CSV table of C-alpha atoms and ligand atoms in Angstrom, one decimal:
chain,number,residue,atom,x,y,z
A,1,UNK,CA,-4.1,-31.0,31.9
A,2,UNK,CA,-5.9,-28.0,30.4
A,3,UNK,CA,-3.8,-24.9,29.7
A,4,UNK,CA,-4.9,-21.6,28.2
A,5,UNK,CA,-2.8,-21.1,25.1
A,6,UNK,CA,-2.6,-18.5,22.3
A,7,UNK,CA,-4.0,-20.5,19.4
A,8,UNK,CA,-4.1,-17.7,16.8
A,9,UNK,CA,-2.9,-14.2,16.4
A,10,UNK,CA,-3.8,-11.5,13.9
A,11,UNK,CA,-3.4,-7.7,13.4
A,12,UNK,CA,-4.7,-4.9,11.2
A,13,UNK,CA,-3.5,-1.4,10.6
A,14,UNK,CA,-5.1,1.3,8.4
A,15,UNK,CA,-3.4,1.7,5.0
A,16,UNK,CA,-2.5,5.4,5.2
A,17,UNK,CA,1.2,5.8,6.0
A,18,UNK,CA,2.0,9.1,7.6
A,19,UNK,CA,5.8,9.9,7.6
A,20,UNK,CA,7.7,12.2,9.8
A,21,UNK,CA,8.1,14.5,6.9
A,22,UNK,CA,4.3,14.7,6.6
A,23,UNK,CA,4.0,15.6,10.3
A,24,UNK,CA,6.7,18.3,9.9
A,25,UNK,CA,4.3,20.1,7.5
A,26,UNK,CA,2.0,21.0,10.3
A,27,UNK,CA,4.0,21.1,13.5
A,28,UNK,CA,7.5,22.4,14.2
A,29,UNK,CA,9.5,19.2,14.1
A,30,UNK,CA,11.7,17.3,11.7
A,31,UNK,CA,12.6,13.7,10.7
A,32,UNK,CA,16.0,13.7,12.4
A,33,UNK,CA,14.6,14.8,15.8
A,34,UNK,CA,11.8,12.2,15.8
A,35,UNK,CA,14.1,9.3,14.6
A,36,UNK,CA,16.9,10.2,17.1
A,37,UNK,CA,14.5,10.8,20.1
A,38,UNK,CA,12.0,8.0,19.5
A,39,UNK,CA,13.1,5.6,16.7
A,40,UNK,CA,9.8,6.2,14.8
A,41,UNK,CA,9.9,7.0,11.0
A,42,UNK,CA,6.2,6.5,10.1
A,43,UNK,CA,2.9,5.5,11.6
A,44,UNK,CA,-0.6,4.4,10.2
A,45,UNK,CA,-3.5,6.8,10.6
A,46,UNK,CA,-7.1,6.0,10.1
A,47,UNK,CA,-9.1,7.9,7.5
A,48,UNK,CA,-12.4,6.8,9.0
A,49,UNK,CA,-12.0,3.2,10.2
A,50,UNK,CA,-13.0,3.1,13.8
A,51,UNK,CA,-11.6,1.0,16.6
A,52,UNK,CA,-14.3,-1.8,16.1
A,53,UNK,CA,-13.5,-1.9,12.4
A,54,UNK,CA,-9.8,-2.5,13.1
A,55,UNK,CA,-10.6,-5.0,15.9
A,56,UNK,CA,-12.9,-7.0,13.6
A,57,UNK,CA,-10.3,-7.3,10.8
A,58,UNK,CA,-7.6,-8.4,13.3
A,59,UNK,CA,-10.0,-10.9,14.9
A,60,UNK,CA,-11.0,-12.5,11.6
A,61,UNK,CA,-7.3,-13.3,11.0
A,62,UNK,CA,-6.7,-14.7,14.5
A,63,UNK,CA,-9.9,-16.8,14.4
A,64,UNK,CA,-9.0,-18.3,11.0
A,65,UNK,CA,-5.4,-19.2,12.2
A,66,UNK,CA,-6.8,-20.7,15.4
A,67,UNK,CA,-9.4,-22.7,13.5
A,68,UNK,CA,-12.1,-21.3,15.8
A,69,UNK,CA,-15.6,-20.0,14.6
A,70,UNK,CA,-16.8,-16.8,16.1
A,71,UNK,CA,-20.0,-18.5,17.2
A,72,UNK,CA,-17.9,-20.7,19.5
A,73,UNK,CA,-16.3,-17.8,21.4
A,74,UNK,CA,-17.3,-17.7,25.1
A,75,UNK,CA,-15.6,-14.3,25.8
A,76,UNK,CA,-14.5,-11.2,24.0
A,77,UNK,CA,-12.4,-8.6,25.8
A,78,UNK,CA,-11.2,-5.5,24.0
A,79,UNK,CA,-8.5,-3.4,25.5
A,80,UNK,CA,-8.8,0.2,24.3
A,81,UNK,CA,-8.8,3.8,25.4
A,82,UNK,CA,-10.3,5.0,22.1
A,83,UNK,CA,-13.6,3.1,21.8
A,84,UNK,CA,-16.1,3.9,19.1
A,85,UNK,CA,-18.4,5.2,21.9
A,86,UNK,CA,-19.1,4.8,25.6
A,87,UNK,CA,-21.7,2.2,24.9
A,88,UNK,CA,-22.0,-0.3,23.3
A,89,UNK,CA,-18.5,-1.5,24.1
A,90,UNK,CA,-16.2,-2.3,21.2
A,91,UNK,CA,-16.5,-5.9,22.3
A,92,UNK,CA,-20.3,-5.8,21.9
A,93,UNK,CA,-20.0,-4.2,18.5
A,94,UNK,CA,-17.6,-7.0,17.5
A,95,UNK,CA,-20.0,-9.6,18.9
A,96,UNK,CA,-22.8,-8.4,16.7
A,97,UNK,CA,-20.7,-8.0,13.5
A,98,UNK,CA,-18.9,-11.3,13.9
A,99,UNK,CA,-22.0,-13.3,15.0
A,100,UNK,CA,-20.4,-14.4,18.3
A,101,UNK,CA,-23.7,-14.8,19.9
A,102,UNK,CA,-22.8,-16.7,23.1
A,103,UNK,CA,-19.8,-14.6,24.2
A,104,UNK,CA,-19.6,-12.4,27.3
A,105,UNK,CA,-18.3,-9.1,26.0
A,106,UNK,CA,-16.6,-6.1,27.6
A,107,UNK,CA,-13.9,-3.5,27.1
A,108,UNK,CA,-11.1,-2.6,29.6
A,109,UNK,CA,-9.4,0.7,30.0
A,110,UNK,CA,-5.7,0.0,30.8
A,111,UNK,CA,-4.1,2.2,28.1
A,112,UNK,CA,-0.9,0.6,26.7
A,113,UNK,CA,-0.9,-2.2,29.2
A,114,UNK,CA,-4.4,-3.3,28.2
A,115,UNK,CA,-3.6,-6.3,26.0
A,116,UNK,CA,-1.6,-7.9,28.8
A,117,UNK,CA,-4.3,-7.2,31.4
A,118,UNK,CA,-6.8,-8.6,28.9
A,119,UNK,CA,-4.8,-11.8,28.5
A,120,UNK,CA,-4.7,-12.4,32.2
A,121,UNK,CA,-8.4,-11.6,32.7
A,122,UNK,CA,-9.3,-14.0,29.9
A,123,UNK,CA,-6.9,-16.7,31.3
A,124,UNK,CA,-8.5,-16.4,34.8
A,125,UNK,CA,-12.0,-16.3,33.5
A,126,UNK,CA,-11.5,-19.3,31.2
A,127,UNK,CA,-10.3,-21.3,34.1
A,128,UNK,CA,-12.9,-20.2,36.6
A,129,UNK,CA,-15.9,-20.3,34.2
A,130,UNK,CA,-14.7,-23.3,32.2
A,131,UNK,CA,-14.7,-21.3,29.0
A,132,UNK,CA,-13.2,-23.0,25.9
A,133,UNK,CA,-12.5,-20.1,23.5
A,134,UNK,CA,-11.8,-16.4,24.1
A,135,UNK,CA,-10.8,-13.5,22.0
A,136,UNK,CA,-8.5,-10.8,23.4
A,137,UNK,CA,-8.1,-7.6,21.4
A,138,UNK,CA,-5.9,-4.5,21.8
A,139,UNK,CA,-6.8,-1.8,19.4
A,140,UNK,CA,-6.8,2.0,19.1
A,141,UNK,CA,-7.7,4.9,16.9
A,142,UNK,CA,-5.8,7.4,18.9
A,143,UNK,CA,-5.7,9.9,16.0
A,144,UNK,CA,-9.3,10.8,17.2
A,145,UNK,CA,-8.0,12.1,20.5
A,146,UNK,CA,-4.7,13.5,19.3
A,147,UNK,CA,-3.8,17.2,19.7
A,148,UNK,CA,-2.4,17.6,16.1
A,149,UNK,CA,-0.8,20.9,17.1
A,150,UNK,CA,1.2,19.3,20.0
A,151,UNK,CA,4.6,18.1,18.7
A,152,UNK,CA,5.3,16.4,22.0
A,153,UNK,CA,2.5,13.8,21.4
A,154,UNK,CA,1.4,13.8,17.7
A,155,UNK,CA,4.7,12.4,16.5
A,156,UNK,CA,4.5,9.4,18.8
A,157,UNK,CA,1.2,7.6,18.3
A,158,UNK,CA,-0.4,5.6,15.5
A,159,UNK,CA,-3.6,3.6,14.9
A,160,UNK,CA,-4.0,-0.1,14.7
A,161,UNK,CA,-4.7,-3.3,16.6
A,162,UNK,CA,-4.2,-6.9,17.1
A,163,UNK,CA,-6.2,-9.9,18.4
A,164,UNK,CA,-5.4,-13.3,20.0
A,165,UNK,CA,-7.6,-16.3,20.2
A,166,UNK,CA,-7.1,-18.2,23.4
A,167,UNK,CA,-8.1,-21.9,23.9
A,168,UNK,CA,-8.5,-23.7,27.2
A,169,UNK,CA,-7.8,-27.3,26.4
A,170,UNK,CA,-5.3,-30.1,27.1
A,171,UNK,CA,-2.0,-29.0,25.5
A,172,UNK,CA,1.8,-29.7,25.7
A,173,UNK,CA,2.3,-25.9,25.7
A,174,UNK,CA,1.9,-24.2,29.1
A,175,UNK,CA,0.4,-21.1,27.3
A,176,UNK,CA,0.0,-18.2,29.6
A,177,UNK,CA,2.3,-19.1,32.4
A,178,UNK,CA,2.3,-16.0,34.7
A,179,UNK,CA,1.3,-12.4,34.7
A,180,UNK,CA,2.5,-9.5,36.8
A,181,UNK,CA,0.0,-6.6,36.8
A,182,UNK,CA,0.6,-3.3,38.5
A,183,UNK,CA,-0.6,0.3,38.6
A,184,UNK,CA,0.5,3.6,40.0
A,185,UNK,CA,-2.6,5.8,40.0
A,186,UNK,CA,-0.7,8.5,41.9
A,187,UNK,CA,1.2,9.3,38.7
A,188,UNK,CA,-2.0,9.3,36.6
A,189,UNK,CA,-1.8,13.0,35.7
A,190,UNK,CA,1.3,12.3,33.6
A,191,UNK,CA,-0.8,11.0,30.7
A,192,UNK,CA,-4.5,11.9,30.4
A,193,UNK,CA,-7.4,12.0,27.9
A,194,UNK,CA,-10.5,13.9,29.2
A,195,UNK,CA,-13.9,12.3,28.9
A,196,UNK,CA,-17.4,13.9,29.0
A,197,UNK,CA,-18.0,17.4,30.4
A,198,UNK,CA,-19.5,17.7,33.8
A,199,UNK,CA,-22.1,20.4,33.1
A,200,UNK,CA,-25.6,19.5,34.4
A,201,UNK,CA,-28.5,21.7,35.7
A,202,UNK,CA,-27.1,20.7,39.1
A,203,UNK,CA,-23.4,21.3,38.7
A,204,UNK,CA,-21.9,24.1,40.9
A,205,UNK,CA,-19.0,24.7,38.6
A,206,UNK,CA,-19.0,23.2,35.1
A,207,UNK,CA,-15.9,21.1,34.3
A,208,UNK,CA,-15.2,21.1,30.6
A,209,UNK,CA,-12.7,18.4,29.5
A,210,UNK,CA,-10.0,18.5,26.9
A,211,UNK,CA,-10.8,15.3,25.0
A,212,UNK,CA,-7.2,15.0,23.8
A,213,UNK,CA,-4.0,13.3,24.9
A,214,UNK,CA,-1.9,15.4,27.3
A,215,UNK,CA,1.4,13.9,28.4
A,216,UNK,CA,4.4,14.8,30.5
A,217,UNK,CA,6.8,12.9,28.3
A,218,UNK,CA,9.8,13.0,30.6
A,219,UNK,CA,7.8,11.7,33.6
A,220,UNK,CA,6.4,8.8,31.5
A,221,UNK,CA,9.8,8.0,30.1
A,222,UNK,CA,11.3,7.6,33.6
A,223,UNK,CA,8.4,5.6,34.8
A,224,UNK,CA,8.5,3.3,31.8
A,225,UNK,CA,12.1,2.3,32.1
A,226,UNK,CA,11.7,1.3,35.7
A,227,UNK,CA,8.4,-0.4,35.0
A,228,UNK,CA,9.9,-2.6,32.4
A,229,UNK,CA,12.9,-3.5,34.6
A,230,UNK,CA,10.6,-4.3,37.6
A,231,UNK,CA,8.1,-6.3,35.6
A,232,UNK,CA,10.7,-8.5,33.8
A,233,UNK,CA,12.6,-9.2,37.0
A,234,UNK,CA,9.4,-10.0,38.9
A,235,UNK,CA,8.2,-12.5,36.3
A,236,UNK,CA,11.6,-14.2,36.2
A,237,UNK,CA,11.8,-14.4,40.0
A,238,UNK,CA,8.2,-15.6,40.4
A,239,UNK,CA,8.5,-18.4,37.8
A,240,UNK,CA,12.1,-19.4,38.3
A,241,UNK,CA,12.5,-19.3,34.5
A,242,UNK,CA,16.0,-18.2,33.4
A,243,UNK,CA,16.7,-15.5,30.9
A,244,UNK,CA,18.4,-18.1,28.6
A,245,UNK,CA,15.0,-19.8,28.2
A,246,UNK,CA,13.4,-16.7,26.9
A,247,UNK,CA,13.5,-16.3,23.1
A,248,UNK,CA,12.3,-12.8,22.8
A,249,UNK,CA,11.2,-9.9,25.0
A,250,UNK,CA,8.2,-8.4,23.3
A,251,UNK,CA,7.9,-4.8,24.7
A,252,UNK,CA,5.2,-2.2,24.2
A,253,UNK,CA,6.4,0.0,21.3
A,254,UNK,CA,6.7,3.5,22.8
A,255,UNK,CA,10.2,4.8,22.3
A,256,UNK,CA,13.4,3.1,21.2
A,257,UNK,CA,15.3,4.9,23.9
A,258,UNK,CA,13.1,3.5,26.6
A,259,UNK,CA,13.6,0.0,25.4
A,260,UNK,CA,17.4,0.5,25.0
A,261,UNK,CA,17.7,1.9,28.5
A,262,UNK,CA,15.7,-1.0,30.1
A,263,UNK,CA,17.7,-3.5,28.0
A,264,UNK,CA,20.9,-2.1,29.4
A,265,UNK,CA,19.7,-2.1,33.0
A,266,UNK,CA,18.5,-5.7,32.7
A,267,UNK,CA,21.6,-6.8,30.8
A,268,UNK,CA,19.6,-8.3,28.0
A,269,UNK,CA,21.0,-7.9,24.4
A,270,UNK,CA,19.0,-5.5,22.3
A,271,UNK,CA,18.7,-8.2,19.6
A,272,UNK,CA,16.4,-10.1,21.9
A,273,UNK,CA,13.8,-7.2,22.1
A,274,UNK,CA,11.6,-7.3,19.1
A,275,UNK,CA,10.9,-3.8,17.7
A,276,UNK,CA,8.7,-2.5,14.9
A,277,UNK,CA,7.9,1.0,16.3
A,278,UNK,CA,9.9,2.5,13.4
A,279,UNK,CA,6.9,1.6,11.1
A,280,UNK,CA,3.9,1.9,13.4
A,281,UNK,CA,4.8,4.3,16.3
A,282,UNK,CA,3.0,3.8,19.6
A,283,UNK,CA,-0.3,2.1,19.0
A,284,UNK,CA,-1.1,1.8,22.8
A,285,UNK,CA,-3.0,-1.4,23.5
A,286,UNK,CA,-2.5,-2.4,19.9
A,287,UNK,CA,1.3,-2.5,20.0
A,288,UNK,CA,2.0,-5.9,21.6
A,289,UNK,CA,-0.4,-7.9,19.5
A,290,UNK,CA,0.8,-6.1,16.4
A,291,UNK,CA,4.3,-7.1,17.2
A,292,UNK,CA,3.3,-10.7,18.0
A,293,UNK,CA,1.5,-10.9,14.7
A,294,UNK,CA,4.6,-9.7,12.8
A,295,UNK,CA,6.8,-12.2,14.6
A,296,UNK,CA,4.3,-15.0,13.7
A,297,UNK,CA,4.3,-14.0,10.1
A,298,UNK,CA,8.1,-13.9,10.0
A,299,UNK,CA,8.2,-17.5,11.4
A,300,UNK,CA,10.0,-16.2,14.5
A,301,UNK,CA,7.5,-17.9,16.8
A,302,UNK,CA,7.6,-21.7,17.0
A,303,UNK,CA,5.8,-24.2,19.3
A,304,UNK,CA,7.5,-24.3,22.7
A,305,UNK,CA,9.1,-20.8,22.4
A,306,UNK,CA,8.9,-18.7,25.6
A,307,UNK,CA,8.4,-14.9,25.4
A,308,UNK,CA,8.0,-12.2,28.0
A,309,UNK,CA,5.5,-9.6,26.9
A,310,UNK,CA,6.0,-6.3,28.8
A,311,UNK,CA,4.0,-3.0,28.7
A,312,UNK,CA,3.4,0.3,30.5
A,313,UNK,CA,1.2,3.3,29.9
A,314,UNK,CA,-1.6,5.6,31.0
A,315,UNK,CA,-3.1,5.1,34.5
A,316,UNK,CA,-0.2,4.7,35.0
A,317,UNK,CA,-0.2,1.0,34.6
A,318,UNK,CA,2.4,-1.7,33.8
A,319,UNK,CA,2.5,-5.4,33.2
A,320,UNK,CA,4.5,-8.4,32.1
A,321,UNK,CA,3.3,-11.8,31.0
A,322,UNK,CA,5.3,-15.0,30.4
A,323,UNK,CA,3.9,-17.0,27.5
A,324,UNK,CA,4.9,-20.3,26.0
A,325,UNK,CA,3.7,-20.7,22.4
B,401,UT7,O1,2.7,4.4,25.9
B,401,UT7,C1,3.3,5.3,26.8
B,401,UT7,C2,3.2,6.6,26.3
B,401,UT7,N1,4.2,7.6,26.3
B,401,UT7,C3,5.5,7.4,26.2
B,401,UT7,O2,6.1,6.3,26.3
B,401,UT7,C4,6.3,8.6,26.1
B,401,UT7,C5,7.6,8.6,26.9
B,401,UT7,N2,8.4,9.8,26.6
B,401,UT7,C6,9.0,10.0,25.5
B,401,UT7,O3,9.0,9.2,24.6
B,401,UT7,C7,9.8,11.3,25.3
B,401,UT7,O4,9.8,12.0,26.5
B,401,UT7,C8,9.4,12.2,24.1
B,401,UT7,C9,9.7,11.6,22.8
B,401,UT7,C10,7.9,12.5,24.2
B,401,UT7,C11,10.1,13.5,24.2
B,401,UT7,O5,11.5,13.3,24.1
B,401,UT7,P1,12.5,13.9,25.2
B,401,UT7,O6,13.8,13.5,24.8
B,401,UT7,O7,12.0,13.6,26.5
B,401,UT7,O8,12.3,15.5,24.9
B,401,UT7,P2,11.9,16.6,25.9
B,401,UT7,O9,10.4,16.6,26.2
B,401,UT7,O10,12.9,16.6,27.0
B,401,UT7,O11,12.2,17.9,25.0
B,401,UT7,C12,13.5,18.2,24.6
B,401,UT7,C13,13.5,19.4,23.6
B,401,UT7,C14,12.6,20.5,24.1
B,401,UT7,O12,13.1,21.7,23.6
B,401,UT7,P3,14.0,22.7,24.6
B,401,UT7,O13,13.1,23.0,25.7
B,401,UT7,O14,15.2,21.8,25.0
B,401,UT7,O15,14.4,23.8,23.7
B,401,UT7,C15,11.3,20.3,23.4
B,401,UT7,O16,10.5,21.5,23.2
B,401,UT7,O17,12.9,18.9,22.4
B,401,UT7,C16,11.8,19.8,22.0
B,401,UT7,N3,10.8,18.9,21.4
B,401,UT7,C17,10.8,18.7,20.0
B,401,UT7,N4,11.6,19.2,19.1
B,401,UT7,C18,11.4,18.8,17.8
B,401,UT7,C19,9.8,18.2,21.9
B,401,UT7,N5,9.1,17.5,20.9
B,401,UT7,C20,9.7,17.9,19.8
B,401,UT7,C21,9.5,17.5,18.4
B,401,UT7,N6,10.4,18.0,17.5
B,401,UT7,N7,8.5,16.7,18.1
């Protein structure tokens, strides 16, 4: 029987490391506060590489590991809220630079939950359209839309991304077993990035946008903890899989305290939640595939292992996916 499996994973982050001390030079903060309140010690910041550049580097690694040629891709989905431009999409830019001529290409805007939404969209499309190979990317250059004078946000985010190659073929692995995708648009104002100004010859009142991240941190924090608990519980209930069968929970890397609080509420040992936010901060849609790539490179992922990926973010959106490797 055909299953949609993750056949290759890759990630790429810019080389510039920006420490908490460096950020303390231009906003009123300090290393102790950031480490204690978030768990972050450093993040990567782009010096000019755009979202498509990061996506392409991550994709090359994932394609190589999956043994799939770019020209054999049927689909490219990029989850990002910091695209190079409105059009062409990052996915179309990738198609051109990778020579993935026959792929259908589009971006999705689901903020930090984007990679998980992308996995499920690809999974469903591969089954309904009989696609063989797909590429799902989560990548961001959030530094472009950061307010570098706001200590409430600029300490949190980082740039980077990851990519997964999916195959739809007969396999012992069940691959993407189940997704739980939800949104709460009524809370959208808690985390925003403005887009283009509304200022035409016909506009009654021009609306000039702040093209920077604005966030109500406490509101998002509360939402995030509940979103993780709900998503993990729903996935377990829906599939009948027990917690004992899950090797790792792979959470979106936003804040160590959010993950600790969700872990306590769910009664799942902190050791079973894989974290690397200390080194990369919150890379939004990039965070889950960056973690998966690190786990793969540390040989923590073996055939047959089951993981729950879980994410939450702007929209507000949240999601969980049960995956067998
Ligand atoms: O991908 C999803 C995206 N977002 C998130 O996941 C964010 C979720 N929220 C958070 O991670 C946390 O709310 C933050 C890390 C953003 C903030 O931590 P907090 O513990 O919720 O702090 P707070 O906003 O309640 O602020 C506490 C104090 C305030 O001072 P006063 O009013 O008590 O005097 C802030 O002004 O800490 C101050 N503060 C800072 N101090 C030093 C806020 N940011 C900083 C800072 N350095 N960077």
